[in-house]
Amino acid sequence: MTFPLLSDPEKATLEAWGAFGEKKMYGKTVQGVIRSTFLVDEEGKIEVAQYNVRATGHVAKLRRDLSV
């Protein structure tokens, strides 16, 4: 990879960025990680935030959208 990844065991960033909270899982409301994608610029500003993304096809769609 050509970019850093974040480890967030205390959930501080997840909560600050809205990626942890109530979600539906198998028809039940639970607390957990909300599958999300963030595009962050060189200064650390969030340019794009996508929530409740589907795993299947998401990377391919991002690559198309970003032309990479």
PDB file of N, CA and C in Angstrom:
ATOM      1  N   MET A   1       0.838  -1.179   0.000  1.00  0.00           N
ATOM      2  CA  MET A   1       0.000   0.000   0.000  1.00  0.00           C
ATOM      3  C   MET A   1       0.877   1.234   0.000  1.00  0.00           C
ATOM      4  N   THR A   2       0.326   2.267  -0.562  1.00  0.00           N
ATOM      5  CA  THR A   2       1.069   3.526  -0.643  1.00  0.00           C
ATOM      6  C   THR A   2       0.486   4.594   0.277  1.00  0.00           C
ATOM      7  N   PHE A   3      -0.310   4.164   1.256  1.00  0.00           N
ATOM      8  CA  PHE A   3      -0.928   5.111   2.179  1.00  0.00           C
ATOM      9  C   PHE A   3      -1.024   4.450   3.549  1.00  0.00           C
ATOM     10  N   PRO A   4      -1.049   5.271   4.614  1.00  0.00           N
ATOM     11  CA  PRO A   4      -1.138   4.705   5.964  1.00  0.00           C
ATOM     12  C   PRO A   4      -2.555   4.239   6.289  1.00  0.00           C
ATOM     13  N   LEU A   5      -2.639   3.257   7.163  1.00  0.00           N
ATOM     14  CA  LEU A   5      -3.918   2.788   7.692  1.00  0.00           C
ATOM     15  C   LEU A   5      -4.017   3.184   9.158  1.00  0.00           C
ATOM     16  N   LEU A   6      -5.219   3.336   9.654  1.00  0.00           N
ATOM     17  CA  LEU A   6      -5.454   3.755  11.033  1.00  0.00           C
ATOM     18  C   LEU A   6      -5.880   2.570  11.880  1.00  0.00           C
ATOM     19  N   SER A   7      -5.262   2.431  13.040  1.00  0.00           N
ATOM     20  CA  SER A   7      -5.717   1.478  14.045  1.00  0.00           C
ATOM     21  C   SER A   7      -6.412   2.296  15.135  1.00  0.00           C
ATOM     22  N   ASP A   8      -7.637   1.911  15.500  1.00  0.00           N
ATOM     23  CA  ASP A   8      -8.442   2.718  16.421  1.00  0.00           C
ATOM     24  C   ASP A   8      -9.113   1.841  17.479  1.00  0.00           C
ATOM     25  N   PRO A   9      -8.322   1.154  18.328  1.00  0.00           N
ATOM     26  CA  PRO A   9      -8.924   0.235  19.298  1.00  0.00           C
ATOM     27  C   PRO A   9      -9.842   0.919  20.317  1.00  0.00           C
ATOM     28  N   GLU A  10      -9.659   2.199  20.564  1.00  0.00           N
ATOM     29  CA  GLU A  10     -10.511   2.917  21.520  1.00  0.00           C
ATOM     30  C   GLU A  10     -11.757   3.508  20.855  1.00  0.00           C
ATOM     31  N   LYS A  11     -11.870   3.374  19.536  1.00  0.00           N
ATOM     32  CA  LYS A  11     -13.017   3.852  18.758  1.00  0.00           C
ATOM     33  C   LYS A  11     -13.148   5.374  18.731  1.00  0.00           C
ATOM     34  N   ALA A  12     -12.104   6.104  19.061  1.00  0.00           N
ATOM     35  CA  ALA A  12     -12.177   7.569  19.093  1.00  0.00           C
ATOM     36  C   ALA A  12     -12.464   8.148  17.712  1.00  0.00           C
ATOM     37  N   THR A  13     -11.744   7.691  16.703  1.00  0.00           N
ATOM     38  CA  THR A  13     -11.963   8.197  15.350  1.00  0.00           C
ATOM     39  C   THR A  13     -13.277   7.680  14.787  1.00  0.00           C
ATOM     40  N   LEU A  14     -13.573   6.408  15.029  1.00  0.00           N
ATOM     41  CA  LEU A  14     -14.849   5.850  14.566  1.00  0.00           C
ATOM     42  C   LEU A  14     -16.018   6.698  15.053  1.00  0.00           C
ATOM     43  N   GLU A  15     -16.008   7.041  16.324  1.00  0.00           N
ATOM     44  CA  GLU A  15     -17.106   7.821  16.891  1.00  0.00           C
ATOM     45  C   GLU A  15     -17.096   9.256  16.375  1.00  0.00           C
ATOM     46  N   ALA A  16     -15.915   9.867  16.288  1.00  0.00           N
ATOM     47  CA  ALA A  16     -15.818  11.250  15.814  1.00  0.00           C
ATOM     48  C   ALA A  16     -16.277  11.385  14.364  1.00  0.00           C
ATOM     49  N   TRP A  17     -16.023  10.378  13.558  1.00  0.00           N
ATOM     50  CA  TRP A  17     -16.363  10.425  12.134  1.00  0.00           C
ATOM     51  C   TRP A  17     -17.722   9.786  11.844  1.00  0.00           C
ATOM     52  N   GLY A  18     -18.439   9.372  12.868  1.00  0.00           N
ATOM     53  CA  GLY A  18     -19.777   8.821  12.681  1.00  0.00           C
ATOM     54  C   GLY A  18     -19.809   7.408  12.133  1.00  0.00           C
ATOM     55  N   ALA A  19     -18.737   6.658  12.354  1.00  0.00           N
ATOM     56  CA  ALA A  19     -18.644   5.300  11.806  1.00  0.00           C
ATOM     57  C   ALA A  19     -18.836   4.221  12.871  1.00  0.00           C
ATOM     58  N   PHE A  20     -19.350   4.599  14.025  1.00  0.00           N
ATOM     59  CA  PHE A  20     -19.670   3.636  15.073  1.00  0.00           C
ATOM     60  C   PHE A  20     -20.987   4.070  15.695  1.00  0.00           C
ATOM     61  N   GLY A  21     -21.904   3.146  15.814  1.00  0.00           N
ATOM     62  CA  GLY A  21     -23.188   3.485  16.413  1.00  0.00           C
ATOM     63  C   GLY A  21     -24.232   2.440  16.092  1.00  0.00           C
ATOM     64  N   GLU A  22     -25.490   2.858  16.162  1.00  0.00           N
ATOM     65  CA  GLU A  22     -26.595   1.934  15.898  1.00  0.00           C
ATOM     66  C   GLU A  22     -26.642   1.552  14.433  1.00  0.00           C
ATOM     67  N   LYS A  23     -26.901   0.266  14.204  1.00  0.00           N
ATOM     68  CA  LYS A  23     -27.082  -0.231  12.846  1.00  0.00           C
ATOM     69  C   LYS A  23     -27.977  -1.453  12.910  1.00  0.00           C
ATOM     70  N   LYS A  24     -28.494  -1.833  11.785  1.00  0.00           N
ATOM     71  CA  LYS A  24     -29.327  -3.032  11.693  1.00  0.00           C
ATOM     72  C   LYS A  24     -28.451  -4.200  11.256  1.00  0.00           C
ATOM     73  N   MET A  25     -28.611  -5.322  11.951  1.00  0.00           N
ATOM     74  CA  MET A  25     -27.888  -6.536  11.599  1.00  0.00           C
ATOM     75  C   MET A  25     -28.845  -7.700  11.769  1.00  0.00           C
ATOM     76  N   TYR A  26     -29.155  -8.354  10.671  1.00  0.00           N
ATOM     77  CA  TYR A  26     -30.079  -9.490  10.683  1.00  0.00           C
ATOM     78  C   TYR A  26     -31.409  -9.126  11.339  1.00  0.00           C
ATOM     79  N   GLY A  27     -31.881  -7.905  11.040  1.00  0.00           N
ATOM     80  CA  GLY A  27     -33.176  -7.465  11.539  1.00  0.00           C
ATOM     81  C   GLY A  27     -33.178  -6.914  12.952  1.00  0.00           C
ATOM     82  N   LYS A  28     -32.018  -6.905  13.612  1.00  0.00           N
ATOM     83  CA  LYS A  28     -31.929  -6.388  14.978  1.00  0.00           C
ATOM     84  C   LYS A  28     -31.101  -5.106  14.990  1.00  0.00           C
ATOM     85  N   THR A  29     -31.425  -4.212  15.912  1.00  0.00           N
ATOM     86  CA  THR A  29     -30.637  -3.005  16.097  1.00  0.00           C
ATOM     87  C   THR A  29     -29.508  -3.318  17.068  1.00  0.00           C
ATOM     88  N   VAL A  30     -28.272  -3.046  16.640  1.00  0.00           N
ATOM     89  CA  VAL A  30     -27.090  -3.319  17.460  1.00  0.00           C
ATOM     90  C   VAL A  30     -26.152  -2.115  17.400  1.00  0.00           C
ATOM     91  N   GLN A  31     -25.197  -2.075  18.320  1.00  0.00           N
ATOM     92  CA  GLN A  31     -24.122  -1.087  18.299  1.00  0.00           C
ATOM     93  C   GLN A  31     -22.921  -1.733  17.632  1.00  0.00           C
ATOM     94  N   GLY A  32     -22.292  -1.021  16.721  1.00  0.00           N
ATOM     95  CA  GLY A  32     -21.116  -1.588  16.081  1.00  0.00           C
ATOM     96  C   GLY A  32     -20.531  -0.657  15.041  1.00  0.00           C
ATOM     97  N   VAL A  33     -19.538  -1.165  14.344  1.00  0.00           N
ATOM     98  CA  VAL A  33     -18.870  -0.410  13.290  1.00  0.00           C
ATOM     99  C   VAL A  33     -19.808  -0.309  12.089  1.00  0.00           C
ATOM    100  N   ILE A  34     -19.986   0.895  11.602  1.00  0.00           N
ATOM    101  CA  ILE A  34     -20.774   1.144  10.396  1.00  0.00           C
ATOM    102  C   ILE A  34     -19.784   1.161   9.238  1.00  0.00           C
ATOM    103  N   ARG A  35     -19.903   0.181   8.329  1.00  0.00           N
ATOM    104  CA  ARG A  35     -18.942   0.082   7.228  1.00  0.00           C
ATOM    105  C   ARG A  35     -18.940   1.395   6.460  1.00  0.00           C
ATOM    106  N   SER A  36     -17.773   2.040   6.426  1.00  0.00           N
ATOM    107  CA  SER A  36     -17.657   3.385   5.865  1.00  0.00           C
ATOM    108  C   SER A  36     -16.358   3.525   5.091  1.00  0.00           C
ATOM    109  N   THR A  37     -16.349   4.498   4.194  1.00  0.00           N
ATOM    110  CA  THR A  37     -15.143   4.848   3.453  1.00  0.00           C
ATOM    111  C   THR A  37     -14.948   6.352   3.561  1.00  0.00           C
ATOM    112  N   PHE A  38     -13.714   6.762   3.836  1.00  0.00           N
ATOM    113  CA  PHE A  38     -13.379   8.181   3.923  1.00  0.00           C
ATOM    114  C   PHE A  38     -12.205   8.468   3.005  1.00  0.00           C
ATOM    115  N   LEU A  39     -12.311   9.540   2.239  1.00  0.00           N
ATOM    116  CA  LEU A  39     -11.189  10.024   1.450  1.00  0.00           C
ATOM    117  C   LEU A  39     -10.687  11.271   2.147  1.00  0.00           C
ATOM    118  N   VAL A  40      -9.417  11.226   2.567  1.00  0.00           N
ATOM    119  CA  VAL A  40      -8.824  12.290   3.368  1.00  0.00           C
ATOM    120  C   VAL A  40      -7.714  12.945   2.554  1.00  0.00           C
ATOM    121  N   ASP A  41      -7.718  14.282   2.480  1.00  0.00           N
ATOM    122  CA  ASP A  41      -6.699  14.969   1.689  1.00  0.00           C
ATOM    123  C   ASP A  41      -5.380  15.080   2.453  1.00  0.00           C
ATOM    124  N   GLU A  42      -4.395  15.694   1.805  1.00  0.00           N
ATOM    125  CA  GLU A  42      -3.045  15.795   2.383  1.00  0.00           C
ATOM    126  C   GLU A  42      -3.017  16.555   3.701  1.00  0.00           C
ATOM    127  N   GLU A  43      -3.973  17.465   3.910  1.00  0.00           N
ATOM    128  CA  GLU A  43      -4.022  18.239   5.153  1.00  0.00           C
ATOM    129  C   GLU A  43      -4.854  17.566   6.239  1.00  0.00           C
ATOM    130  N   GLY A  44      -5.393  16.388   5.944  1.00  0.00           N
ATOM    131  CA  GLY A  44      -6.185  15.662   6.924  1.00  0.00           C
ATOM    132  C   GLY A  44      -7.667  15.991   6.899  1.00  0.00           C
ATOM    133  N   LYS A  45      -8.120  16.754   5.899  1.00  0.00           N
ATOM    134  CA  LYS A  45      -9.535  17.113   5.771  1.00  0.00           C
ATOM    135  C   LYS A  45     -10.280  15.982   5.061  1.00  0.00           C
ATOM    136  N   ILE A  46     -11.443  15.619   5.600  1.00  0.00           N
ATOM    137  CA  ILE A  46     -12.272  14.599   4.962  1.00  0.00           C
ATOM    138  C   ILE A  46     -12.925  15.223   3.736  1.00  0.00           C
ATOM    139  N   GLU A  47     -12.601  14.697   2.567  1.00  0.00           N
ATOM    140  CA  GLU A  47     -13.171  15.183   1.309  1.00  0.00           C
ATOM    141  C   GLU A  47     -14.455  14.440   0.957  1.00  0.00           C
ATOM    142  N   VAL A  48     -14.494  13.138   1.255  1.00  0.00           N
ATOM    143  CA  VAL A  48     -15.656  12.310   0.949  1.00  0.00           C
ATOM    144  C   VAL A  48     -15.891  11.369   2.119  1.00  0.00           C
ATOM    145  N   ALA A  49     -17.137  11.246   2.552  1.00  0.00           N
ATOM    146  CA  ALA A  49     -17.520  10.274   3.580  1.00  0.00           C
ATOM    147  C   ALA A  49     -18.698   9.474   3.037  1.00  0.00           C
ATOM    148  N   GLN A  50     -18.529   8.160   2.986  1.00  0.00           N
ATOM    149  CA  GLN A  50     -19.596   7.274   2.523  1.00  0.00           C
ATOM    150  C   GLN A  50     -19.891   6.278   3.639  1.00  0.00           C
ATOM    151  N   TYR A  51     -21.174   6.161   4.007  1.00  0.00           N
ATOM    152  CA  TYR A  51     -21.586   5.286   5.095  1.00  0.00           C
ATOM    153  C   TYR A  51     -22.456   4.149   4.570  1.00  0.00           C
ATOM    154  N   ASN A  52     -22.461   3.059   5.329  1.00  0.00           N
ATOM    155  CA  ASN A  52     -23.267   1.884   4.984  1.00  0.00           C
ATOM    156  C   ASN A  52     -22.947   1.362   3.587  1.00  0.00           C
ATOM    157  N   VAL A  53     -21.656   1.357   3.256  1.00  0.00           N
ATOM    158  CA  VAL A  53     -21.248   0.868   1.935  1.00  0.00           C
ATOM    159  C   VAL A  53     -21.310  -0.654   1.921  1.00  0.00           C
ATOM    160  N   ARG A  54     -21.540  -1.204   0.759  1.00  0.00           N
ATOM    161  CA  ARG A  54     -21.553  -2.661   0.590  1.00  0.00           C
ATOM    162  C   ARG A  54     -20.143  -3.120   0.262  1.00  0.00           C
ATOM    163  N   ALA A  55     -19.752  -4.242   0.823  1.00  0.00           N
ATOM    164  CA  ALA A  55     -18.416  -4.773   0.554  1.00  0.00           C
ATOM    165  C   ALA A  55     -18.274  -5.170  -0.912  1.00  0.00           C
ATOM    166  N   THR A  56     -19.278  -5.852  -1.437  1.00  0.00           N
ATOM    167  CA  THR A  56     -19.211  -6.340  -2.808  1.00  0.00           C
ATOM    168  C   THR A  56     -19.275  -5.176  -3.792  1.00  0.00           C
ATOM    169  N   GLY A  57     -18.230  -5.040  -4.593  1.00  0.00           N
ATOM    170  CA  GLY A  57     -18.193  -4.032  -5.642  1.00  0.00           C
ATOM    171  C   GLY A  57     -17.756  -2.648  -5.211  1.00  0.00           C
ATOM    172  N   HIS A  58     -17.577  -2.417  -3.910  1.00  0.00           N
ATOM    173  CA  HIS A  58     -17.259  -1.069  -3.435  1.00  0.00           C
ATOM    174  C   HIS A  58     -15.887  -0.601  -3.903  1.00  0.00           C
ATOM    175  N   VAL A  59     -14.888  -1.442  -3.790  1.00  0.00           N
ATOM    176  CA  VAL A  59     -13.537  -1.048  -4.205  1.00  0.00           C
ATOM    177  C   VAL A  59     -13.510  -0.757  -5.703  1.00  0.00           C
ATOM    178  N   ALA A  60     -14.151  -1.590  -6.497  1.00  0.00           N
ATOM    179  CA  ALA A  60     -14.191  -1.360  -7.944  1.00  0.00           C
ATOM    180  C   ALA A  60     -14.861  -0.023  -8.261  1.00  0.00           C
ATOM    181  N   LYS A  61     -15.950   0.297  -7.551  1.00  0.00           N
ATOM    182  CA  LYS A  61     -16.636   1.573  -7.775  1.00  0.00           C
ATOM    183  C   LYS A  61     -15.741   2.742  -7.384  1.00  0.00           C
ATOM    184  N   LEU A  62     -15.050   2.643  -6.249  1.00  0.00           N
ATOM    185  CA  LEU A  62     -14.128   3.703  -5.838  1.00  0.00           C
ATOM    186  C   LEU A  62     -13.039   3.912  -6.879  1.00  0.00           C
ATOM    187  N   ARG A  63     -12.479   2.821  -7.364  1.00  0.00           N
ATOM    188  CA  ARG A  63     -11.417   2.923  -8.378  1.00  0.00           C
ATOM    189  C   ARG A  63     -11.933   3.617  -9.633  1.00  0.00           C
ATOM    190  N   ARG A  64     -13.139   3.284 -10.058  1.00  0.00           N
ATOM    191  CA  ARG A  64     -13.730   3.956 -11.230  1.00  0.00           C
ATOM    192  C   ARG A  64     -13.937   5.443 -10.941  1.00  0.00           C
ATOM    193  N   ASP A  65     -14.531   5.741  -9.797  1.00  0.00           N
ATOM    194  CA  ASP A  65     -14.822   7.136  -9.449  1.00  0.00           C
ATOM    195  C   ASP A  65     -13.552   7.974  -9.323  1.00  0.00           C
ATOM    196  N   LEU A  66     -12.480   7.360  -8.831  1.00  0.00           N
ATOM    197  CA  LEU A  66     -11.218   8.077  -8.620  1.00  0.00           C
ATOM    198  C   LEU A  66     -10.260   7.945  -9.795  1.00  0.00           C
ATOM    199  N   SER A  67     -10.652   7.178 -10.789  1.00  0.00           N
ATOM    200  CA  SER A  67      -9.811   6.934 -11.974  1.00  0.00           C
ATOM    201  C   SER A  67      -8.454   6.351 -11.604  1.00  0.00           C
ATOM    202  N   VAL A  68      -8.464   5.345 -10.730  1.00  0.00           N
ATOM    203  CA  VAL A  68      -7.205   4.659 -10.366  1.00  0.00           C
ATOM    204  C   VAL A  68      -7.302   3.180 -10.664  1.00  0.00           C
TER     205      VAL A  68
END
